[in-house]
Each structure stands twice: as structure tokens, then as C-alpha cells.
Coordinates of C-alpha atoms in Angstrom, one line a residue:
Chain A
X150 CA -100.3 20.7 -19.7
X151 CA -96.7 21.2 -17.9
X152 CA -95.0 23.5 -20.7
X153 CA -91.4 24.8 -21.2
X154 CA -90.6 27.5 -23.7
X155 CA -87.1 27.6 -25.3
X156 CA -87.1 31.3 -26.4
X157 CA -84.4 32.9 -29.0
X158 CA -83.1 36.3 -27.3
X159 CA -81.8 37.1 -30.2
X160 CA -78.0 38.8 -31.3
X161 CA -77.4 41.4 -28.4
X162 CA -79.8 44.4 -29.4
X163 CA -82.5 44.3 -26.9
X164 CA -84.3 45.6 -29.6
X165 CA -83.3 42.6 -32.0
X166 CA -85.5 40.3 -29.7
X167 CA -89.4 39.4 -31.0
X168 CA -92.5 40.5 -29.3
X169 CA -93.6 37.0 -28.4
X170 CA -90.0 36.3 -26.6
X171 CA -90.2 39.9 -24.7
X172 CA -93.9 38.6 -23.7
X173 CA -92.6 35.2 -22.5
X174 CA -90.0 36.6 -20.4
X175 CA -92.3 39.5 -19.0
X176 CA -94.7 37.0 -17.7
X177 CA -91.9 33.9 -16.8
X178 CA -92.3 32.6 -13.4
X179 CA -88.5 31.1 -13.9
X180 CA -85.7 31.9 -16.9
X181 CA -82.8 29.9 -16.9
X182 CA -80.4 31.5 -19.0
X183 CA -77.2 31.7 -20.8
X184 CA -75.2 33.3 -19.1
X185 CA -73.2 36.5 -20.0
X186 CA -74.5 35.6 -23.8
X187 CA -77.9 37.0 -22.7
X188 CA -77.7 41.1 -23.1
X189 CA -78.2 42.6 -19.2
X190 CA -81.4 44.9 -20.5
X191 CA -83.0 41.4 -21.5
X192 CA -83.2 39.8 -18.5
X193 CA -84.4 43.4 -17.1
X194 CA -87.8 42.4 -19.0
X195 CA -88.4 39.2 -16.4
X196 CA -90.4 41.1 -13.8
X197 CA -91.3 38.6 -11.4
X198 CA -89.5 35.6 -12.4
X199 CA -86.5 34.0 -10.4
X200 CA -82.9 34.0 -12.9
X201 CA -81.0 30.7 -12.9
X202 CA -77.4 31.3 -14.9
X203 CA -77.1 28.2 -17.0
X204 CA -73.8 28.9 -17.4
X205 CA -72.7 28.1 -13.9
X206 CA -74.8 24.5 -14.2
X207 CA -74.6 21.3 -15.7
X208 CA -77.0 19.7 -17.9
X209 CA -78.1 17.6 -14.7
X210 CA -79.0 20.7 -12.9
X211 CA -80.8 22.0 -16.0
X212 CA -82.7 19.3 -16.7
X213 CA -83.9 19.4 -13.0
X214 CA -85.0 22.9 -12.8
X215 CA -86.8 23.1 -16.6
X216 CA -89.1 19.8 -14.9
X217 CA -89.5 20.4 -11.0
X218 CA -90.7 23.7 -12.4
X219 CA -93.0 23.0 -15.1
X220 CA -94.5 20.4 -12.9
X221 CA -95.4 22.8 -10.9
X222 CA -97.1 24.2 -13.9
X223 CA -94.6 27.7 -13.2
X224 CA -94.5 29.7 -16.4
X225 CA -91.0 28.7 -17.4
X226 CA -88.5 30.1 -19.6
X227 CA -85.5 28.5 -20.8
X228 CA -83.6 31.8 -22.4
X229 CA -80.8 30.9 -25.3
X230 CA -78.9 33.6 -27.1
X231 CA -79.5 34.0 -30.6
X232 CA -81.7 31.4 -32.3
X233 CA -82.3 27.9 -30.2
X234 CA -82.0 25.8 -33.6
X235 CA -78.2 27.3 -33.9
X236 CA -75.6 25.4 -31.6
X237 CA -77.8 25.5 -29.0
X238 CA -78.4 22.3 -26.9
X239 CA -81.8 22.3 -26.9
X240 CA -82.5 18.5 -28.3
X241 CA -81.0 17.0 -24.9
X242 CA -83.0 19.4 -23.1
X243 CA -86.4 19.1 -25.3
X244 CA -85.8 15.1 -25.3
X245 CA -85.0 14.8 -21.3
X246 CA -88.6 16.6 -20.4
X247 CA -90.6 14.7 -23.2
X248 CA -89.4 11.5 -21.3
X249 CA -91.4 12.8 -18.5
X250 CA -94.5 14.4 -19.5
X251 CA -93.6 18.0 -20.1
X252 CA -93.8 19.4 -23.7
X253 CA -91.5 22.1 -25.4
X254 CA -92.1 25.2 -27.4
X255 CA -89.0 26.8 -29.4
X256 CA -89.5 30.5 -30.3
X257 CA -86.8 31.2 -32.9
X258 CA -84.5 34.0 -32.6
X259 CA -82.6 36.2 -35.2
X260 CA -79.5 34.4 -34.9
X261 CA -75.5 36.2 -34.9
X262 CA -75.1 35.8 -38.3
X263 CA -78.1 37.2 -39.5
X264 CA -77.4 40.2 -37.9
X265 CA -73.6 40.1 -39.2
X266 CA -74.8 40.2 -42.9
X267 CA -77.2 42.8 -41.5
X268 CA -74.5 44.9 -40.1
X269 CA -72.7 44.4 -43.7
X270 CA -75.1 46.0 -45.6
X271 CA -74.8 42.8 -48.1
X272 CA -77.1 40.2 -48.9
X273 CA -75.9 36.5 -48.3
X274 CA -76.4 34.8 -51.8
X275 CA -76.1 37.0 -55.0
X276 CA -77.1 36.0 -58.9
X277 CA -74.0 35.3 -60.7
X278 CA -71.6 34.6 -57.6
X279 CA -73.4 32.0 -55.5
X280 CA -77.3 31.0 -54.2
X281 CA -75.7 28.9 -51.4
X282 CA -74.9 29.5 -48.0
X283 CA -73.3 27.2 -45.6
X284 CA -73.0 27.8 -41.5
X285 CA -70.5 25.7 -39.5
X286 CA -67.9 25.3 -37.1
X287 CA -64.2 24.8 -36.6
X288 CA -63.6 21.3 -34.7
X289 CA -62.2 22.0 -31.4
X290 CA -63.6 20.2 -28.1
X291 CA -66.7 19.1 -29.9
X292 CA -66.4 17.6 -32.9
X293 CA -67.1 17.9 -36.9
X294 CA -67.5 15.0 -39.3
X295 CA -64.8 14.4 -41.8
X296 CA -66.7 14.9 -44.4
X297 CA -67.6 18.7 -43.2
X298 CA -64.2 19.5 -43.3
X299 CA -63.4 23.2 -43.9
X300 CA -61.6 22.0 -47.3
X301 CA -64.2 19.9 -48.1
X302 CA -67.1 22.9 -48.0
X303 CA -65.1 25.5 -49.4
X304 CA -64.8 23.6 -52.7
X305 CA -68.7 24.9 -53.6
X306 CA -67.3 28.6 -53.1
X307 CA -70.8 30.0 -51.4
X308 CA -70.6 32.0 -48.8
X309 CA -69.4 30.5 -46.2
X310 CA -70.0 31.5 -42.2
X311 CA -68.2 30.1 -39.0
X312 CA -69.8 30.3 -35.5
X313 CA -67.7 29.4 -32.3
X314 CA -64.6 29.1 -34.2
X315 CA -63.0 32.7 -34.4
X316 CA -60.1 32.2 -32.1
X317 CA -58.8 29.1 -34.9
X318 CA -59.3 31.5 -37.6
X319 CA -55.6 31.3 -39.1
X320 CA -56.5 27.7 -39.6
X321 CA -59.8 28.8 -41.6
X322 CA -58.5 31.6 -44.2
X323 CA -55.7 29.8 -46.2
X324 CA -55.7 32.9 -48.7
X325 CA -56.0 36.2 -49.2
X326 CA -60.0 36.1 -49.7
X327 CA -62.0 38.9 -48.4
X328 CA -63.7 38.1 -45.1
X329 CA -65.7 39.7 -42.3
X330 CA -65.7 39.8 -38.6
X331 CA -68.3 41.2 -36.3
X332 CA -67.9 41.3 -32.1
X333 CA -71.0 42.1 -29.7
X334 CA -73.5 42.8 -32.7
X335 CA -75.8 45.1 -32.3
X336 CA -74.3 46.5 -28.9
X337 CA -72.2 49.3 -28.4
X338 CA -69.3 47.6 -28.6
X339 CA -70.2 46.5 -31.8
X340 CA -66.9 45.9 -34.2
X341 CA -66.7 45.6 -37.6
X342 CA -64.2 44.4 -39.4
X343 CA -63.0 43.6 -43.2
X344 CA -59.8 42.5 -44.4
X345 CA -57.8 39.6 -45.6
X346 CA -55.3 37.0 -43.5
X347 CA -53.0 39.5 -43.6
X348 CA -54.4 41.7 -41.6
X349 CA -55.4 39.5 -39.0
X350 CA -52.5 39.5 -36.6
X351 CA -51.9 42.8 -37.1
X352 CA -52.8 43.2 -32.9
X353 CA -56.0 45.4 -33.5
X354 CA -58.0 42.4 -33.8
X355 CA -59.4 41.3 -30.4
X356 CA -60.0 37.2 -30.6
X357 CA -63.3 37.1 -28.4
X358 CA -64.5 33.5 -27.9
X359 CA -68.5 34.5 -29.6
X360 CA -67.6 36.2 -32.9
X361 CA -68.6 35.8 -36.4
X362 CA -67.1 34.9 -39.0
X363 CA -67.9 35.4 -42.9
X364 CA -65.8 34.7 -45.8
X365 CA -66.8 35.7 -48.9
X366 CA -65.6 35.9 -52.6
X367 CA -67.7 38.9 -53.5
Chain B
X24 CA -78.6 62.3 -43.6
X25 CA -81.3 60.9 -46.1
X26 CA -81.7 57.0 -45.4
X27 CA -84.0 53.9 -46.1
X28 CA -84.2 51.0 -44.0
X29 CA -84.3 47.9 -45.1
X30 CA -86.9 45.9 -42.8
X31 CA -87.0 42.1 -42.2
X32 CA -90.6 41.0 -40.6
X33 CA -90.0 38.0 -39.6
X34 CA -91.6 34.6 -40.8
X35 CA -95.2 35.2 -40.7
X36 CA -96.3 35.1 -36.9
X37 CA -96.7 38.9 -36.4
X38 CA -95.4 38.0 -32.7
X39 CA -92.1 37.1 -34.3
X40 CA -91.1 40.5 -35.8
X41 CA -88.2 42.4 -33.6
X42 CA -89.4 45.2 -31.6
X43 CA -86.8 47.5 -33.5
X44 CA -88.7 46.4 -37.0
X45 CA -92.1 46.8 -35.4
X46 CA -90.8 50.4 -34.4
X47 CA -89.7 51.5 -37.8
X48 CA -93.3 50.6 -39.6
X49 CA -95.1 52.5 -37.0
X50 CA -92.9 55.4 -37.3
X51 CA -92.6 55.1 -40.9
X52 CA -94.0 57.6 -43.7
X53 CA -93.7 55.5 -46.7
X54 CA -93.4 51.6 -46.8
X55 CA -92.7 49.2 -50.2
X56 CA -93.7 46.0 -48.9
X57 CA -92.9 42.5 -50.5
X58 CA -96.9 42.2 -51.6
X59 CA -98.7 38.7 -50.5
X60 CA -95.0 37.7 -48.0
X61 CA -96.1 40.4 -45.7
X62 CA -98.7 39.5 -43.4
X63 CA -101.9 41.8 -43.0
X64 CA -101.3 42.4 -39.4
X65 CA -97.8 43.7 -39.6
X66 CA -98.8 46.3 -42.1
X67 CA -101.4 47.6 -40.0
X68 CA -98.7 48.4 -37.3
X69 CA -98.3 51.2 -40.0
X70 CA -100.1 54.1 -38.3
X71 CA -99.3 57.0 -40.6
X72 CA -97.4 55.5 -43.4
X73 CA -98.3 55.2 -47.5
X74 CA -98.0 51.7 -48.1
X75 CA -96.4 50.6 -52.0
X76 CA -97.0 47.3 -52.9
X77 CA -93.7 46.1 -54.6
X78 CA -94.8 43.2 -56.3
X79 CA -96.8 45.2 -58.9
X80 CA -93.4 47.5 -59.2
X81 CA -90.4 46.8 -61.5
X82 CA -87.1 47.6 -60.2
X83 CA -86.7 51.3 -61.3
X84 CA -90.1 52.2 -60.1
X85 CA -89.5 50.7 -56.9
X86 CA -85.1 52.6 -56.8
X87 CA -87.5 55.7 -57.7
X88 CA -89.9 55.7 -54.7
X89 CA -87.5 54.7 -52.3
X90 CA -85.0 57.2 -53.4
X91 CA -87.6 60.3 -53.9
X92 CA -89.1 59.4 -50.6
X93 CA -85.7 59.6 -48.6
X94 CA -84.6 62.7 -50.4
X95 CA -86.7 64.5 -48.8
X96 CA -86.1 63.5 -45.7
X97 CA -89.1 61.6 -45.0
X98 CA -88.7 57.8 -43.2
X99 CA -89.0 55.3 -45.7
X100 CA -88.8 51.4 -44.9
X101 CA -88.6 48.6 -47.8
X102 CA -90.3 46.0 -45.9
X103 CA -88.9 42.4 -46.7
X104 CA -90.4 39.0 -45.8
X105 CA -88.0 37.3 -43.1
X106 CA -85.0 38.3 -43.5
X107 CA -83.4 40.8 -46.0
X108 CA -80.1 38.9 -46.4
X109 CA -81.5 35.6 -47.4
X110 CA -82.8 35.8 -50.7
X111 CA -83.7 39.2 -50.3
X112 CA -82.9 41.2 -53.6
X113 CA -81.3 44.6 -51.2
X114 CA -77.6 44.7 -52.6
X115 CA -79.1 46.1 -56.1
X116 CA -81.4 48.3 -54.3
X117 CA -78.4 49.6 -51.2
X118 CA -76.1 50.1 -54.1
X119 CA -78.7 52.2 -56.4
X120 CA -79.5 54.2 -52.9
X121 CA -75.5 54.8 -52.3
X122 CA -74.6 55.8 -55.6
X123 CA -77.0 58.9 -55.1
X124 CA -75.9 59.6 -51.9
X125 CA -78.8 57.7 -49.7
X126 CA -77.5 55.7 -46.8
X127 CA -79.5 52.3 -46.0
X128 CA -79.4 50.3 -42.5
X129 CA -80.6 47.0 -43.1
X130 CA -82.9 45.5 -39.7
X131 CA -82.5 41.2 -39.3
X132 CA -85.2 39.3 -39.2
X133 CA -86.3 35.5 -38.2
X134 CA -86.0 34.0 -41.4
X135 CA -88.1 31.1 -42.4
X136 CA -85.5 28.4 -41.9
X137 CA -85.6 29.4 -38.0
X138 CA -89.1 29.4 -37.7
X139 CA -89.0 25.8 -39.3
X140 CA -87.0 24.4 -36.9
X141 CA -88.9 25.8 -34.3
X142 CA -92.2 24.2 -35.1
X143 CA -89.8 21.0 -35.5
X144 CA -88.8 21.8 -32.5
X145 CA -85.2 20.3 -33.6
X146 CA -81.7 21.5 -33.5
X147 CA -80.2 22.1 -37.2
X148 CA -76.6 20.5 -35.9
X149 CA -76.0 18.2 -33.1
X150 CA -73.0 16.6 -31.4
X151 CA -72.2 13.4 -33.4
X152 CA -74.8 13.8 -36.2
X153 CA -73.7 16.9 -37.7
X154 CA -72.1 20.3 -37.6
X155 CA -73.3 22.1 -40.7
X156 CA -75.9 23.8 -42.0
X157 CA -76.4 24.1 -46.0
X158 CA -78.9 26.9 -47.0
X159 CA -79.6 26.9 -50.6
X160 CA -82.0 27.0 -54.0
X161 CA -82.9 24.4 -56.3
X162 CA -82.3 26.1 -59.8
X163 CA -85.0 27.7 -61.9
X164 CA -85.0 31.0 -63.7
X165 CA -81.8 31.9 -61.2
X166 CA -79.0 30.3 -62.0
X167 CA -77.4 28.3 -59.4
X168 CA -73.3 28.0 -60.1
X169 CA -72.4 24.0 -60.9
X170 CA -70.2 23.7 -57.7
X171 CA -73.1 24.5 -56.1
X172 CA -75.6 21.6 -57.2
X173 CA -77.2 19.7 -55.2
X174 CA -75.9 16.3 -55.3
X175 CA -72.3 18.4 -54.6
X176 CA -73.7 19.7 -51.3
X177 CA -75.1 16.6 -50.6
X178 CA -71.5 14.8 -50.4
X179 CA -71.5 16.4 -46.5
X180 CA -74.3 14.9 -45.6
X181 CA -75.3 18.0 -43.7
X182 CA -78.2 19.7 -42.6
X183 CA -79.4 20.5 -46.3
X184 CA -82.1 23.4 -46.2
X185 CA -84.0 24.7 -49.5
X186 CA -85.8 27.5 -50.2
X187 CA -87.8 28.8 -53.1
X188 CA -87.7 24.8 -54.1
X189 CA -90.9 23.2 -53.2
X190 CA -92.3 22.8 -56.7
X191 CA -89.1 20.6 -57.6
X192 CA -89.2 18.3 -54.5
X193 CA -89.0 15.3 -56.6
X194 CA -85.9 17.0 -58.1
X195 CA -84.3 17.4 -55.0
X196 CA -84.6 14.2 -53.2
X197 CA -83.2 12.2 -56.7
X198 CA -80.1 14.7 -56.6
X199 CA -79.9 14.4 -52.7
X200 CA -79.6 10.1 -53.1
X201 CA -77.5 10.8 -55.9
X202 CA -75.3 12.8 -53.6
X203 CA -75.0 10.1 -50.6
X204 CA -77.9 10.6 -48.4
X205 CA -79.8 7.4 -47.9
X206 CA -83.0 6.9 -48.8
X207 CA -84.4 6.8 -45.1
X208 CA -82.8 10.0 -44.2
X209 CA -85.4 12.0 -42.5
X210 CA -87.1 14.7 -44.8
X211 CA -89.6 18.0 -43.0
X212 CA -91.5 20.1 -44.7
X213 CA -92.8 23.3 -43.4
X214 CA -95.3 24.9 -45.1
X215 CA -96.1 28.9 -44.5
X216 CA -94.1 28.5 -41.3
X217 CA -95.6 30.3 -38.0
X218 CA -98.4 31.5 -40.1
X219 CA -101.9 30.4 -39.0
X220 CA -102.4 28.2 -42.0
X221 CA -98.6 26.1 -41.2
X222 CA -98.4 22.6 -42.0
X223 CA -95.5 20.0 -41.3
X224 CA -95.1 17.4 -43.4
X225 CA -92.1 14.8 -42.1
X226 CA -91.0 11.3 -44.0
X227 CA -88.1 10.3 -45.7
X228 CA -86.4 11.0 -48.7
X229 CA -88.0 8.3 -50.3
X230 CA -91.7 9.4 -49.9
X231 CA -91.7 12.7 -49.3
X232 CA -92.3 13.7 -52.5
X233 CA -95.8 12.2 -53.0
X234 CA -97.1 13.5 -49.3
X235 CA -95.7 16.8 -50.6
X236 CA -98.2 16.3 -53.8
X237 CA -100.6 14.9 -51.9
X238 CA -101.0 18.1 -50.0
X239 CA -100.8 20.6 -52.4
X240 CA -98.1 21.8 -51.3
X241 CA -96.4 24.1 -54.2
X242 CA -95.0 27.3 -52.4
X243 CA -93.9 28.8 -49.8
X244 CA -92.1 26.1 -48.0
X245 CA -89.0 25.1 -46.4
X246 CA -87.8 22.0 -47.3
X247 CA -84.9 20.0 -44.4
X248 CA -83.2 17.4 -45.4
X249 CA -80.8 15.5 -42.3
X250 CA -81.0 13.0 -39.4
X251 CA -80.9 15.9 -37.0
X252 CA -85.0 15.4 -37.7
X253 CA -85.2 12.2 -36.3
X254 CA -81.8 10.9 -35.0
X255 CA -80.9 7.3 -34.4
X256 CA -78.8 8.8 -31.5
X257 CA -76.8 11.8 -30.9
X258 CA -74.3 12.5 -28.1
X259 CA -75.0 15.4 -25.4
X260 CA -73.6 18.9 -25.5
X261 CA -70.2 19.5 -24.2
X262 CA -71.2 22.6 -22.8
X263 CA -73.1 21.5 -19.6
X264 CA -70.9 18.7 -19.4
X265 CA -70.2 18.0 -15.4
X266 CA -66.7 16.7 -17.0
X267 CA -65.9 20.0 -18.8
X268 CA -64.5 23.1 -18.0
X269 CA -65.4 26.7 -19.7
X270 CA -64.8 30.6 -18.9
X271 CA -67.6 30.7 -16.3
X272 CA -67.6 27.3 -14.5
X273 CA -65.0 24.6 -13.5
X274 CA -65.5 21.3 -14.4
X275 CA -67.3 19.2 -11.4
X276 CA -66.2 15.7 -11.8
X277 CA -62.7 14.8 -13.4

């Protein structure tokens, strides 16, 4: 049957991606990717495949090359950064080609803030402080429910992450808590960061669009 | 300088470890594992190494062999399940290691909450439905802080994961209701995810405790609570919107 996979490239660390995702991309026919958020020495591992950058498409486009290729029963490769499950559009996409005949695999990915706690050295939940953890966004072009208000989820004081959302960070750190930042993890240019609100516009601090975020009470 | 690393495998597929982890245990002389979590085929990557079970350790023994081991120099790996920052008991281990002068790099991993959604095949947040995801535990012997119960997490009406929770799914879904989720709010559970043996067991909050009993299930699954399961409707991405502009492309249509 006509098959697309949906493949997690993980964080940045060519070396962060899994064996079954280095396979899939090693034997793709056709990636289309995301853009500059896939790390260069990943899509060295395509061999024969053609490269479509996703990021200069819209979802029309997409849609068209995923099916007209997988029709053609091509080895296709739809190639998001981090994990697929995590802000990444893949229900329109997965939806669209189930409408006409072609079925979907996800291979998960270790997603950005996996590899933020990682780069920490901590552990996410700790006995004593907190066993929760809750991953969001800042509302900017797309949306968040009322209800998922930045107020609203801080009042369980878990540890709390923000994805997509570091360039509104005065409007997330109210107080002096103690909070994380990491930029191009597991790359060279890897930065990492703690300090308080403070600190933050002390100029050092570079607001790239893709960082992560952590605040944390420990 | 001495130094442990602390090693996530993945969720179970032994295709789904990182090529960095998979690295480390071949090259390593001395691996504690997690006991049954660890799946037989990633510890046979070990080539070389002595292999320590460390679910028939206590704590010090397990502080002792890590720290002996890396003393003298030799590469020692304490081999989590998943991922090492998601209910992984490393800060007490890191912080022994430091206080005698042993570094520790910890490795991610695909935790089990990924590999869920992937055999869903579902996003965990989607435009319109919701933007949050709530990872936590349903309380047992660990304590889990009143702000943090479940009924309060529920008030977001979020993406509600659980681990280490199976066994109270009945539990869980009364406090979830309690909370504001309706009863017909979709409800997946993924047992062993990406293992051979995984199962997927979807309904609703109101019966998914009884197929959960039906099938046995009593460990070693991720339970999901949201609509992002099975949504009503949902509204497309932004992203590859022809009407929206970002850093690498102009809008096409105004």
C-alpha cells in the first residue's frame, strides 16, 4: 500500500536522530522537509532522494507532493524537526492523504525540550517539589485557549516549558523565578543559559525565534 | 576527567534509540541498566561491557558502582528506559557523582509519551483544540503536591498524559470528569509502546476503564486523555498557510 512516513529528526545533533529515522532517510526516494530546522548533516544521510524545502511551500503544495508521490508508490519521507507529535502539523497532513488512500507512519523524535533538560543535567519532576510537567505556548499568530492561559497553568507550580514563544518571554516570567534557556541544542552553537527576569535584557541574550524555554522553582 | 553518562534508550523499539546512545553502550565498559525497561536487544549492542542490573541494587550500591567504575577512568553508562529526565531518578545520582568530583552528561531519549502518539499517529496540540500538553502521575507511594491533582490539571482541558498510572485508571477518569472533561472526551491507551507486544486501547472517558480491565492491562502504559485523539474539528496550521507570511517565505495570496 501507498505509504508516507512522518519521521522525527530529532533536536539538532545529528547524532540525537534514531536508527530507524537515519534508515528512512538513507533509503527515501523523496524528503520534504523543514526547512532550516532540519540540521544540514541530516539531510546529508538522503542518498538518492530528491529534497523539497517545506518551508518555501504551502500546505497545498505539501499535500500534493506527500500523494502524487506515494502514489507512485516512491519511498517518501516527510522530515519534521524534533518530535512530529510536538507543534508539528502533521494531523492536516496525515488526514489529507487518508482521504485518498495513502496511509501514515509517525516515527517519534527526541523532541527540544528533552534535550534542554538533558543539557541541564536536571531531571524534569522531582519528589517533594513537583511530579508534573506542562509543555505549551505563548499565544501569538496562532492561538491558545483561555483556559491555558500562562496564569492559569502556573498556579500548579510544576515545571513548566514554553516552545515557540521565547521572543514574548518578558510577558512569561512575571518574577524573579529561576529559568532556563537553551539555543541550537546539541549543535555547536549550543547556548545555555540560567538566570532570572533580570537578567534577560541585559543584551547578551540573543531572542532566536526556536528556543526553549524552562521555568522552574527548583 | 572521570564521567558517567546517563543514557536514555528510547521507548522499546531498539530502532528508536539515538545513534549517539547506541554509540556509548557499544563503547561502554560497565553499564547499570533499569532491569526488565531495557529491551534485550539494546543490551546486546554492549560488545565489551559488564552489564549491572539496577533493579536488584539499592541506591548506594548502585552511587558505589557507578562512582568506582568512573574513578578509574573506565566508561560507565547508567542506562535508563526512555528518557532520563522524565521520571528518571538521575538528579540524586548526578548530584552524588558531583559531590565526589565525577562529571555526568546525560544523552535524551524518545520517551514513551512520543512513541504513543506516534502509534496514534496524532498530534498532542492542535490549532483550535488545544495548545498544552500536561505530563504527569497519578499519586501512590510518591507523593504528588495538591496543586498538582488531577481534577486541578483537568480545569485546562488540555492534552492530559499519565505515566506510572495505569493501575488507578478508574481513579483518573472520576478526577478527570470531576475536573471538566466530558465524559465522551476521547481516552488512548498505549500499552508497552513500540515494543513488539504494543496494544492500543482508544474509548472515552466513560469506558475506558473497563476495556483497560478487560485487557489486563496493569503496567507499563501511557494513558492520553484530550480531543486531539479524535477531534470534532480542528483548524489547519498557520504555518503553510498560502495567507501567511514567515522568515523563509512570503505570503502567496493576501
Amino acid at each position: 500500500m501507498s505509504k508516507v512516513f512522518f519521521v522525527g529528526c530529532g533536536p539538532g545533533d545529528p547524532e540525537l536522530i534514531t536508527i530507524k529515522a537515519k534508515k528512512l532517510i538513507q533509503k527515501a526516494d523523496v524528503i520534504v522537509y523543514s526547512g532550516s530546522l532540519i540540521p544540514e548533516p541530516i539531510l546529508k544521510f538522503c542518498k538518492k532522494g530528491k529534497l523539497y524545502d517545506a518551508s518555501k511551500l504551502v500546505r497545498e503544495e505539501i499535500f500534493d507532493l506527500l500523494y502524487k508521490n506515494a502514489k507512485k508508490n516512491k519511498a517518501v519521507v516527510r522530515l519534521h524537526d524534533g518530535d512530529p507529535s510536538i507543534y508539528g502539523a502533521i494531523k492536516e497532513q496525515i488526514d489529507n492523504l487518508g482521504k485518498k488512500g495513502i496511509e501514515s507512519t509517525v516515527i517519534p523524535g527526541v523532541t527540544a525540550f528533552l534535550a534542554s533538560a538533558a543539557a541541564l543535567g536536571t531531571q524534569l519532576t522531582l519528589p517533594g517539589v513537583t511530579q508534573t510537567i506542562i509543555v505549551t505556548r505563548a499565544e501569538s499568530r496562532t492561538k491558545v485557549p483561555k483556559r491555558e492561559k500562562i496564569s492559569e497553568l502556573a498556579k500548579h507550580k510544576a515545571t513548566l516549558i514554553f516552545y515557540l514563544s521565547i521572543h514574548l518571554i518578558s510577558n512569561l516570567v512575571k518574577e524573579d523565578s529561576i529559568f532556563a534557556i537553551g539555543q541550537d541544542l546539541g549543535t555547536e552553537n549550543e547556548i545555555i543559559r540560567k538566570m532570572t527576569l533580570g537578567e534577560v535584557n541585559d543584551g547578551t541574550l540573543t531572542t532566536k525565534y526556536f528556543s526553549i524555554l524552562v521555568v522552574k522553582r527548583v
